Coordinates of C-alpha atoms in Angstrom, one line a residue:
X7 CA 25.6 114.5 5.7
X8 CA 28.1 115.8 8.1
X9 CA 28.4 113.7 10.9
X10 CA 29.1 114.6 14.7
X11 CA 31.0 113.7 17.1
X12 CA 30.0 114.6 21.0
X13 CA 32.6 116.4 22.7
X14 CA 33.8 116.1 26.6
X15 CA 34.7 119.7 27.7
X16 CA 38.0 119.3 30.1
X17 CA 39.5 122.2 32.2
X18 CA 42.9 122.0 33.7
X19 CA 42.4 121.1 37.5
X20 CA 44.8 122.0 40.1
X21 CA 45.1 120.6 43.6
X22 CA 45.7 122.9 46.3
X23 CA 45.4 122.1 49.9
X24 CA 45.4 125.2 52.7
X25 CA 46.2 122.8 55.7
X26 CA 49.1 124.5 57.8
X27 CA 51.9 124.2 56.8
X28 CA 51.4 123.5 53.0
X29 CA 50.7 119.9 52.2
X30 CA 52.3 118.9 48.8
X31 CA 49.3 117.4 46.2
X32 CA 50.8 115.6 43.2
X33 CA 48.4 113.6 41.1
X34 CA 49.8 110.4 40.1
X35 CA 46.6 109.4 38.4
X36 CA 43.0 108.7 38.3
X37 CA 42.0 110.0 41.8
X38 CA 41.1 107.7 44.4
X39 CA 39.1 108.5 47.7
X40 CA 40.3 107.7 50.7
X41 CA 39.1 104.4 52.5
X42 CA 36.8 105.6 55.2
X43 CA 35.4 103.3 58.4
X44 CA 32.0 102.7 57.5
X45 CA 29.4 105.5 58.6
X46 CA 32.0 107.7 58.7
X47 CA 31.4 111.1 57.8
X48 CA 32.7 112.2 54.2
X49 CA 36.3 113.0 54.4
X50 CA 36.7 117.0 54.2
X51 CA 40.7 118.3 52.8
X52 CA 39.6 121.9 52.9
X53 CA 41.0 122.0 56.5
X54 CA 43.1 125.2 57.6
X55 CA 44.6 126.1 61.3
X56 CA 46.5 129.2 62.3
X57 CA 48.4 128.8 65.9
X58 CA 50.3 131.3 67.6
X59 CA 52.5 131.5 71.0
X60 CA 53.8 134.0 72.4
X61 CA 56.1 134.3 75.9
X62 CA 55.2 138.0 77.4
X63 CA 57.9 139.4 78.2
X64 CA 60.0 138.0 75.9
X65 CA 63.0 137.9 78.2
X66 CA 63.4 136.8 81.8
X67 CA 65.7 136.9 84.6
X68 CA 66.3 133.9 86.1
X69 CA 63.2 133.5 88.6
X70 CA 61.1 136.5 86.7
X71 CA 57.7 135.1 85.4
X72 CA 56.4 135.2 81.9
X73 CA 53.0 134.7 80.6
X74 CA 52.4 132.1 77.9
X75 CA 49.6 132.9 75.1
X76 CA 48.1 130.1 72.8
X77 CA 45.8 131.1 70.1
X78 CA 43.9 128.8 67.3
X79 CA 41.8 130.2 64.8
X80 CA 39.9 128.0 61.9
X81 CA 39.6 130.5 59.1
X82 CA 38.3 128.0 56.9
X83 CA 34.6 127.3 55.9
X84 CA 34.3 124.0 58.2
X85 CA 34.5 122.9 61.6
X86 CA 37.8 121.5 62.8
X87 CA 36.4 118.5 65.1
X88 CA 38.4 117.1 68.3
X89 CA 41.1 119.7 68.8
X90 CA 43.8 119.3 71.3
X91 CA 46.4 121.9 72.0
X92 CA 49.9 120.3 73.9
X93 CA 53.1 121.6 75.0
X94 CA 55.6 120.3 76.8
X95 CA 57.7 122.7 78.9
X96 CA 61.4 123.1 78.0
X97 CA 63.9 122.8 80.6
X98 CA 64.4 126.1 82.5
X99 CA 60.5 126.9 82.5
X100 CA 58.1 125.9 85.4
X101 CA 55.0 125.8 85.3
X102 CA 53.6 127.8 88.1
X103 CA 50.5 126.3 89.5
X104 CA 46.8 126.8 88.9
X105 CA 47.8 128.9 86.4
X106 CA 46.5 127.8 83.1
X107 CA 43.6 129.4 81.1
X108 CA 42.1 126.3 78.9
X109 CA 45.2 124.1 79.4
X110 CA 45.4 121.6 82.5
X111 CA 48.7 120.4 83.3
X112 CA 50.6 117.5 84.5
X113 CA 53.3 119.1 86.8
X114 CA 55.2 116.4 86.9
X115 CA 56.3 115.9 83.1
X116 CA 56.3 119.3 82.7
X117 CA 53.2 119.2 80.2
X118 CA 50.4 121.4 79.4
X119 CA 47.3 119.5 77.5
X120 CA 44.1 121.6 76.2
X121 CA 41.5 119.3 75.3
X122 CA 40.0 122.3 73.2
X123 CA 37.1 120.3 71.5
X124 CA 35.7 121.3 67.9
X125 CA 37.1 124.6 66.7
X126 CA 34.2 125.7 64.4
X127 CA 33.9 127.5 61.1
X128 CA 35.8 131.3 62.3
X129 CA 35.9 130.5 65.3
X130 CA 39.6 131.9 67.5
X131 CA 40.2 130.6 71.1
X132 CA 42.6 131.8 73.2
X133 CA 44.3 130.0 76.2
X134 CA 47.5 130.7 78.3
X135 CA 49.7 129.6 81.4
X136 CA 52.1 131.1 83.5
X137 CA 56.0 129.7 83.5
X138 CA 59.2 130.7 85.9
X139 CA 62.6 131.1 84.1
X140 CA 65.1 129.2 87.1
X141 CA 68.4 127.2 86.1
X142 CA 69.3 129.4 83.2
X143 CA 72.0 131.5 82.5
X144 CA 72.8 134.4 81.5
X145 CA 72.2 135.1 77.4
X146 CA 70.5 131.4 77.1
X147 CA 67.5 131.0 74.6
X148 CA 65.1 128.8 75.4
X149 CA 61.9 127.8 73.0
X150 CA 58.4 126.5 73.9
X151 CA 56.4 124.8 71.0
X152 CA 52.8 124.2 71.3
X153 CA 50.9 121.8 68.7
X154 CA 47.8 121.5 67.9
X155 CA 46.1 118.0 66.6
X156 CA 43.2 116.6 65.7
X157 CA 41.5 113.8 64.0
X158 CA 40.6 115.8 60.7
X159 CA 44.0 117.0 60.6
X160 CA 45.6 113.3 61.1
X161 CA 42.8 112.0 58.1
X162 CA 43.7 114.8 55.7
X163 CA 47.2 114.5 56.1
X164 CA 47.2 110.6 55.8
X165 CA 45.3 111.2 52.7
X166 CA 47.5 112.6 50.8
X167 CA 51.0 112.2 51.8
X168 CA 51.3 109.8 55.3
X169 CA 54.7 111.0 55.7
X170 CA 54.1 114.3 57.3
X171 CA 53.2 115.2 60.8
X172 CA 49.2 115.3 61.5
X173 CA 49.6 118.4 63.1
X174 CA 50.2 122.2 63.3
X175 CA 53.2 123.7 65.9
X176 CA 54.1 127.7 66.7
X177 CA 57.0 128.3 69.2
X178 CA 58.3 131.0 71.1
X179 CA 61.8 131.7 72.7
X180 CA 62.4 133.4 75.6
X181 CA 65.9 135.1 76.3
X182 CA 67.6 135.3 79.8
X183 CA 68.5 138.6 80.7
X184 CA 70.3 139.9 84.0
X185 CA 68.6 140.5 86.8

């Protein structure tokens, strides 16, 4: 009689996660979930977020406009609920009234906020404002940053390492030229 033994298959697992920028995944151990409020949906990681901005033109005399362009695209396979698209003008860019497409802005900090809802599965929007150079001289750089947050962003990135940002940025720099 020979006996048997049964045997657990294993595979090697690796953790990868596609959120923008890279989030580092290091198992420490037996893998925990998350705690969730209760009735909240199941947590998704699978989350992904390309921005972009771009300043056109990309150089300005002082008082010349530019045109600001945002755009978000979820390339992954779920929806990317509550997204909300900021930036805060740098010094030496004014934001010229009534002129945002998608953002609203609060003239008087300076700050542009897109309340862009749920970015589903695919999905690209595309939103922009215009901006003045003034007060800058000659050869200056200057760099706008937009970010992009959102509560499923924020969960995945406080479930796996709380000490990064919840959120995805692009920037742009504009160069002062002479007139």
């Amino acid at each position: 009689v020979t006996p048997t033994v049964p045997v657990t298959p294993t595979l090697p697992v690796t953790l990868t996660s596609p959120v923008t920028p890279p989030l580092a995944i290091t198992p420490t151990g037996p893998a925990a979930a998350p705690a969730l409020a209760p009735g909240a949906p199941p947590l998704n990681l699978n989350l992904n977020l390309e921005l972009s901005l771009s300043l056109d033109p990309p150089w300005a005399a002082p008082g010349d406009g530019v045109t600001a362009t945002v755009t978000a695209r979820n390339p992954a396979a779920v929806p990317l609920p509550g997204l909300t698209l900021t930036t805060a003008l740098p010094a030496g860019l004014l934001y010229v009234a009534q002129s945002g497409v998608g953002f609203a802005a609060d003239p008087r900090r300076q700050e542009l906020t897109w309340p862009a809802g749920d970015l589903h599965a695919g999905a690209v929007i595309t939103g922009s404002f215009q901006a003045r150079a003034q007060g800058l001289a000659l050869g200056e750089m200057i760099t706008d940053t937009v970010t992009a947050t959102s509560p499923a962003l924020a969960a995945a990135v406080t479930a796996t390492s709380p000490a990064l940002a919840a959120a995805v940025t692009a920037a742009a720099t504009l160069e002062v030229v002479a007139p």
